[in-house]
mmCIF file of C-alpha atoms and ligand atoms in Angstrom:
data_model
loop_
_atom_site.group_PDB
_atom_site.id
_atom_site.type_symbol
_atom_site.label_atom_id
_atom_site.label_comp_id
_atom_site.label_asym_id
_atom_site.label_seq_id
_atom_site.Cartn_x
_atom_site.Cartn_y
_atom_site.Cartn_z
ATOM 1 C CA UNK A 4 92.829 71.369 87.060
ATOM 2 C CA UNK A 5 91.624 69.938 90.219
ATOM 3 C CA UNK A 6 94.862 69.186 91.200
ATOM 4 C CA UNK A 7 95.600 73.027 91.438
ATOM 5 C CA UNK A 8 92.171 74.120 92.435
ATOM 6 C CA UNK A 9 93.429 71.511 95.846
ATOM 7 C CA UNK A 10 96.485 73.365 95.478
ATOM 8 C CA UNK A 11 95.081 76.363 96.159
ATOM 9 C CA UNK A 12 92.376 76.235 98.517
ATOM 10 C CA UNK A 13 95.354 74.773 101.018
ATOM 11 C CA UNK A 14 97.674 77.592 100.707
ATOM 12 C CA UNK A 15 94.697 79.796 100.736
ATOM 13 C CA UNK A 16 93.421 78.464 103.384
ATOM 14 C CA UNK A 17 96.794 78.290 105.066
ATOM 15 C CA UNK A 18 97.122 82.534 105.018
ATOM 16 C CA UNK A 19 93.576 83.025 105.953
ATOM 17 C CA UNK A 20 95.213 81.371 108.807
ATOM 18 C CA UNK A 21 97.784 83.325 109.342
ATOM 19 C CA UNK A 22 96.236 86.179 109.024
ATOM 20 C CA UNK A 23 93.071 85.604 111.829
ATOM 21 C CA UNK A 24 96.678 85.230 114.115
ATOM 22 C CA UNK A 25 97.639 88.195 113.011
ATOM 23 C CA UNK A 26 94.519 90.128 113.564
ATOM 24 C CA UNK A 27 93.535 88.555 117.029
ATOM 25 C CA UNK A 28 96.972 89.986 118.152
ATOM 26 C CA UNK A 29 97.123 93.293 117.178
ATOM 27 C CA UNK A 30 93.213 93.316 118.238
ATOM 28 C CA UNK A 31 91.741 93.994 114.732
ATOM 29 C CA UNK A 32 88.747 92.246 113.475
ATOM 30 C CA UNK A 33 89.682 89.680 110.753
ATOM 31 C CA UNK A 34 86.780 90.860 108.113
ATOM 32 C CA UNK A 35 88.401 94.498 108.744
ATOM 33 C CA UNK A 36 91.296 93.476 106.040
ATOM 34 C CA UNK A 37 90.960 92.478 102.260
ATOM 35 C CA UNK A 38 92.664 90.062 101.720
ATOM 36 C CA UNK A 39 94.318 90.372 97.386
ATOM 37 C CA UNK A 40 95.979 87.521 96.030
ATOM 38 C CA UNK A 41 98.486 88.458 94.126
ATOM 39 C CA UNK A 42 98.206 87.272 90.660
ATOM 40 C CA UNK A 43 100.828 87.874 88.107
ATOM 41 C CA UNK A 44 102.939 85.253 85.725
ATOM 42 C CA UNK A 45 99.876 83.105 86.951
ATOM 43 C CA UNK A 46 97.198 81.972 83.933
ATOM 44 C CA UNK A 47 93.531 83.625 83.799
ATOM 45 C CA UNK A 48 91.994 80.513 84.470
ATOM 46 C CA UNK A 49 93.781 80.536 88.277
ATOM 47 C CA UNK A 50 92.219 83.671 88.932
ATOM 48 C CA UNK A 51 88.948 82.652 87.903
ATOM 49 C CA UNK A 52 88.696 79.321 90.113
ATOM 50 C CA UNK A 53 90.615 81.723 93.250
ATOM 51 C CA UNK A 54 86.993 83.577 92.625
ATOM 52 C CA UNK A 55 85.606 80.345 92.780
ATOM 53 C CA UNK A 56 86.991 79.959 96.234
ATOM 54 C CA UNK A 57 85.426 82.924 97.247
ATOM 55 C CA UNK A 58 89.136 85.437 97.047
ATOM 56 C CA UNK A 59 87.180 88.881 95.317
ATOM 57 C CA UNK A 60 90.322 90.250 94.420
ATOM 58 C CA UNK A 61 92.984 89.944 92.232
ATOM 59 C CA UNK A 62 96.363 92.543 92.045
ATOM 60 C CA UNK A 63 98.749 92.334 88.899
ATOM 61 C CA UNK A 64 101.708 94.051 88.634
ATOM 62 C CA UNK A 65 103.033 94.135 85.107
ATOM 63 C CA UNK A 66 100.831 96.001 82.486
ATOM 64 C CA UNK A 67 102.041 93.852 79.338
ATOM 65 C CA UNK A 68 100.758 90.219 80.606
ATOM 66 C CA UNK A 69 97.438 92.126 83.076
ATOM 67 C CA UNK A 70 95.819 93.572 80.408
ATOM 68 C CA UNK A 71 94.678 89.478 78.205
ATOM 69 C CA UNK A 72 94.780 87.576 81.299
ATOM 70 C CA UNK A 73 91.642 90.008 82.501
ATOM 71 C CA UNK A 74 90.220 89.823 79.296
ATOM 72 C CA UNK A 75 90.435 85.452 79.421
ATOM 73 C CA UNK A 76 88.629 85.686 83.096
ATOM 74 C CA UNK A 77 85.604 84.220 83.141
ATOM 75 C CA UNK A 78 84.791 85.569 86.482
ATOM 76 C CA UNK A 79 85.717 88.660 86.081
ATOM 77 C CA UNK A 80 82.293 90.460 87.390
ATOM 78 C CA UNK A 81 83.235 88.789 90.363
ATOM 79 C CA UNK A 82 86.904 90.581 91.192
ATOM 80 C CA UNK A 83 88.141 93.035 91.690
ATOM 81 C CA UNK A 84 91.067 93.569 89.828
ATOM 82 C CA UNK A 85 93.777 96.015 90.929
ATOM 83 C CA UNK A 86 97.431 96.821 89.349
ATOM 84 C CA UNK A 87 100.022 97.242 91.651
ATOM 85 C CA UNK A 88 103.074 98.101 89.282
ATOM 86 C CA UNK A 89 104.838 100.367 87.701
ATOM 87 C CA UNK A 90 103.014 102.810 86.345
ATOM 88 C CA UNK A 91 104.490 104.414 82.807
ATOM 89 C CA UNK A 92 102.113 107.206 81.655
ATOM 90 C CA UNK A 93 101.991 105.727 77.878
ATOM 91 C CA UNK A 94 99.861 103.300 79.573
ATOM 92 C CA UNK A 95 97.388 105.199 81.381
ATOM 93 C CA UNK A 96 94.997 104.492 79.052
ATOM 94 C CA UNK A 97 95.681 100.250 78.709
ATOM 95 C CA UNK A 98 95.370 100.027 82.491
ATOM 96 C CA UNK A 99 92.578 102.749 82.960
ATOM 97 C CA UNK A 100 91.059 100.327 81.145
ATOM 98 C CA UNK A 101 90.511 97.088 82.175
ATOM 99 C CA UNK A 102 91.556 97.684 86.056
ATOM 100 C CA UNK A 103 89.446 98.884 88.909
ATOM 101 C CA UNK A 104 91.771 100.265 90.909
ATOM 102 C CA UNK A 105 94.907 101.251 90.412
ATOM 103 C CA UNK A 106 97.469 101.220 94.017
ATOM 104 C CA UNK A 107 100.762 102.631 92.383
ATOM 105 C CA UNK A 108 99.725 106.068 91.116
ATOM 106 C CA UNK A 109 103.797 107.799 92.529
ATOM 107 C CA UNK A 110 103.238 110.993 90.823
ATOM 108 C CA UNK A 111 102.144 113.681 88.829
ATOM 109 C CA UNK A 112 101.937 112.551 85.333
ATOM 110 C CA UNK A 113 100.633 109.659 86.601
ATOM 111 C CA UNK A 114 98.148 111.876 87.541
ATOM 112 C CA UNK A 115 97.250 113.933 84.603
ATOM 113 C CA UNK A 116 97.549 110.308 82.762
ATOM 114 C CA UNK A 117 95.656 108.225 84.708
ATOM 115 C CA UNK A 118 92.074 111.118 85.431
ATOM 116 C CA UNK A 119 92.035 111.530 81.694
ATOM 117 C CA UNK A 120 92.021 107.580 80.681
ATOM 118 C CA UNK A 121 89.858 107.438 82.956
ATOM 119 C CA UNK A 122 87.641 110.017 81.346
ATOM 120 C CA UNK A 123 88.065 108.321 77.901
ATOM 121 C CA UNK A 124 86.741 104.554 78.876
ATOM 122 C CA UNK A 125 83.317 106.843 81.461
ATOM 123 C CA UNK A 126 84.925 105.611 84.825
ATOM 124 C CA UNK A 127 86.987 106.721 87.309
ATOM 125 C CA UNK A 128 89.288 104.630 89.753
ATOM 126 C CA UNK A 129 89.526 103.642 92.999
ATOM 127 C CA UNK A 130 93.834 105.433 93.412
ATOM 128 C CA UNK A 131 96.303 104.764 95.573
ATOM 129 C CA UNK A 132 99.042 106.385 96.470
ATOM 130 C CA UNK A 133 103.205 104.830 96.718
ATOM 131 C CA UNK A 134 104.830 105.525 99.409
ATOM 132 C CA UNK A 135 108.396 104.977 99.214
ATOM 133 C CA UNK A 136 109.953 102.573 102.774
ATOM 134 C CA UNK A 137 113.283 102.526 101.322
ATOM 135 C CA UNK A 138 114.660 105.796 103.144
ATOM 136 C CA UNK A 139 118.484 104.520 101.784
ATOM 137 C CA UNK A 140 117.203 104.138 97.738
ATOM 138 C CA UNK A 141 113.824 106.675 98.175
ATOM 139 C CA UNK A 142 112.709 104.038 95.622
ATOM 140 C CA UNK A 143 109.387 102.247 94.401
ATOM 141 C CA UNK A 144 106.989 105.660 95.375
ATOM 142 C CA UNK A 145 106.406 109.188 96.750
ATOM 143 C CA UNK A 146 108.945 110.760 99.845
ATOM 144 C CA UNK A 147 106.987 109.727 102.836
ATOM 145 C CA UNK A 148 107.136 113.834 102.838
ATOM 146 C CA UNK A 149 105.172 114.881 99.723
ATOM 147 C CA UNK A 150 102.262 112.215 100.065
ATOM 148 C CA UNK A 151 100.241 114.232 101.101
ATOM 149 C CA UNK A 152 101.012 117.926 97.747
ATOM 150 C CA UNK A 153 100.441 113.954 95.441
ATOM 151 C CA UNK A 154 96.687 113.064 97.325
ATOM 152 C CA UNK A 155 96.460 117.113 97.370
ATOM 153 C CA UNK A 156 96.270 116.604 93.790
ATOM 154 C CA UNK A 157 94.954 113.240 92.981
ATOM 155 C CA UNK A 158 91.865 114.941 94.709
ATOM 156 C CA UNK A 159 91.761 117.759 92.332
ATOM 157 C CA UNK A 160 91.347 114.769 89.053
ATOM 158 C CA UNK A 161 87.482 114.482 87.889
ATOM 159 C CA UNK A 162 87.757 110.501 87.885
ATOM 160 C CA UNK A 163 89.757 108.638 90.681
ATOM 161 C CA UNK A 164 88.455 108.265 93.869
ATOM 162 C CA UNK A 165 91.514 108.511 96.437
ATOM 163 C CA UNK A 166 91.247 106.087 98.169
ATOM 164 C CA UNK A 167 94.177 105.772 100.607
ATOM 165 C CA UNK A 168 98.318 104.511 100.448
ATOM 166 C CA UNK A 169 100.041 101.672 99.717
ATOM 167 C CA UNK A 170 103.624 100.654 100.361
ATOM 168 C CA UNK A 171 106.426 97.699 100.110
ATOM 169 C CA UNK A 172 108.537 97.434 103.040
ATOM 170 C CA UNK A 173 112.498 97.721 102.133
ATOM 171 C CA UNK A 174 114.098 93.747 100.981
ATOM 172 C CA UNK A 175 116.095 94.924 104.538
ATOM 173 C CA UNK A 176 115.436 96.247 107.010
ATOM 174 C CA UNK A 177 112.741 95.689 110.159
ATOM 175 C CA UNK A 178 109.125 96.083 108.289
ATOM 176 C CA UNK A 179 106.879 97.344 111.027
ATOM 177 C CA UNK A 180 110.164 99.966 111.485
ATOM 178 C CA UNK A 181 108.564 100.498 107.654
ATOM 179 C CA UNK A 182 105.429 99.863 108.013
ATOM 180 C CA UNK A 183 104.731 102.230 111.425
ATOM 181 C CA UNK A 184 106.192 104.944 108.886
ATOM 182 C CA UNK A 185 103.319 104.142 106.520
ATOM 183 C CA UNK A 186 100.390 103.908 108.455
ATOM 184 C CA UNK A 187 101.944 108.243 110.362
ATOM 185 C CA UNK A 188 102.114 109.264 106.433
ATOM 186 C CA UNK A 189 98.162 107.605 105.997
ATOM 187 C CA UNK A 190 96.375 109.211 109.422
ATOM 188 C CA UNK A 191 97.907 113.145 107.447
ATOM 189 C CA UNK A 192 96.450 112.073 104.775
ATOM 190 C CA UNK A 193 93.077 110.856 106.439
ATOM 191 C CA UNK A 194 93.322 114.571 107.492
ATOM 192 C CA UNK A 195 92.514 116.330 104.316
ATOM 193 C CA UNK A 196 90.179 113.482 103.157
ATOM 194 C CA UNK A 197 88.720 111.541 105.033
ATOM 195 C CA UNK A 198 87.755 108.974 102.426
ATOM 196 C CA UNK A 199 91.097 107.564 102.525
ATOM 197 C CA UNK A 200 91.438 105.065 104.338
ATOM 198 C CA UNK A 201 92.403 102.093 103.126
ATOM 199 C CA UNK A 202 96.514 101.221 103.713
ATOM 200 C CA UNK A 203 97.881 98.788 101.544
ATOM 201 C CA UNK A 204 100.995 96.788 103.461
ATOM 202 C CA UNK A 205 102.373 93.125 103.257
ATOM 203 C CA UNK A 206 102.822 90.647 101.491
ATOM 204 C CA UNK A 207 103.610 86.844 101.552
ATOM 205 C CA UNK A 208 106.485 87.905 103.780
ATOM 206 C CA UNK A 209 106.006 89.957 106.340
ATOM 207 C CA UNK A 210 101.510 90.525 106.577
ATOM 208 C CA UNK A 211 101.698 89.806 110.383
ATOM 209 C CA UNK A 212 103.686 93.044 110.672
ATOM 210 C CA UNK A 213 100.431 94.976 107.758
ATOM 211 C CA UNK A 214 98.734 93.760 110.276
ATOM 212 C CA UNK A 215 99.903 94.711 113.343
ATOM 213 C CA UNK A 216 100.807 98.605 111.919
ATOM 214 C CA UNK A 217 97.411 99.030 110.452
ATOM 215 C CA UNK A 218 97.135 97.181 106.876
ATOM 216 C CA UNK A 219 93.619 96.926 105.468
ATOM 217 C CA UNK A 220 95.038 95.373 102.331
ATOM 218 C CA UNK A 221 97.000 92.681 102.405
ATOM 219 C CA UNK A 222 98.187 91.848 98.409
ATOM 220 C CA UNK A 223 99.382 87.593 98.710
ATOM 221 C CA UNK A 224 101.671 85.352 95.768
ATOM 222 C CA UNK A 225 103.419 83.260 96.424
ATOM 223 C CA UNK A 226 101.932 81.917 100.091
ATOM 224 C CA UNK A 227 98.722 80.923 98.154
ATOM 225 C CA UNK A 228 100.356 80.851 94.275
ATOM 226 C CA UNK A 229 103.735 78.920 94.995
ATOM 227 C CA UNK A 230 106.905 80.641 93.720
ATOM 228 C CA UNK A 231 106.471 82.693 90.377
ATOM 229 C CA UNK A 232 107.807 80.540 86.743
ATOM 230 C CA UNK A 233 110.205 83.710 85.341
ATOM 231 C CA UNK A 234 110.283 85.911 88.025
ATOM 232 C CA UNK A 235 113.180 82.965 89.669
HETATM 233 C C1 PLP B 242 104.335 90.444 93.310
HETATM 234 C C2 PLP B 242 104.037 92.175 94.764
HETATM 235 C C3 PLP B 242 103.084 90.587 96.032
HETATM 236 C C4 PLP B 242 103.201 89.954 96.317
HETATM 237 O O1 PLP B 242 104.576 89.425 96.777
HETATM 238 P P1 PLP B 242 104.798 87.220 97.035
HETATM 239 O O2 PLP B 242 106.094 87.894 97.682
HETATM 240 O O3 PLP B 242 104.599 86.868 96.910
HETATM 241 O O4 PLP B 242 103.249 87.554 98.048
HETATM 242 C C5 PLP B 242 103.087 92.309 96.589
HETATM 243 N N1 PLP B 242 103.360 93.658 96.247
HETATM 244 C C6 PLP B 242 103.496 94.408 94.495
HETATM 245 C C7 PLP B 242 103.488 94.935 94.252
HETATM 246 C C8 PLP B 242 104.001 93.048 94.126
HETATM 247 O O5 PLP B 242 104.972 93.430 92.846
#
């Protein structure tokens, strides 16, 4: 257990150093950039160790494992839990119970389902509109030119707080160009929703590009936890 703690501590220090360097290069305050450690496929014990090491936010992307894992956390109160995976509307009720933030709002049906679910649980959730940056497939979020309308819909709900946008860089192509596009979408949404200041972008392989394009939240998994056991 303590070997694992040391491993996580070393990886975390390296990632924090990368964030500082990227922030300095972009003339930004590193303290303005939130690190979300993506714990998918790793046990609750790792998330608890990370909390001990000062991590305050974790991300999960599979509903099947996330609910039970969050229930198992002994450090639940020190952690903000982000749901970052594709969300089916029939899972909204489940996710609204254990997640504090849902980053993957990609269609009107999810807005309605999640708002109703949050109401059922008597909670309010912070949410991000997930924007597709893959011009070829259009997958992984709403099209950039439809993001504003989806944000407006979130703004009309009772239990969802619109906080900004999220995206994953396309598999091929230049991540920084994609993140620049995301920043433009974020600016457009913020014009009508001043509270929507978050830009969640950047993972283990491209966090520098995301910091350069104004990301406020990074979602880093493998660089901290190691390669995922069952994902390959
Ligand atoms: C898994 C995942 C991450 C983390 O990816 P790494 O490359 O392991 O850092 C970030 N965002 C989403 C949406 C993910 O599913």
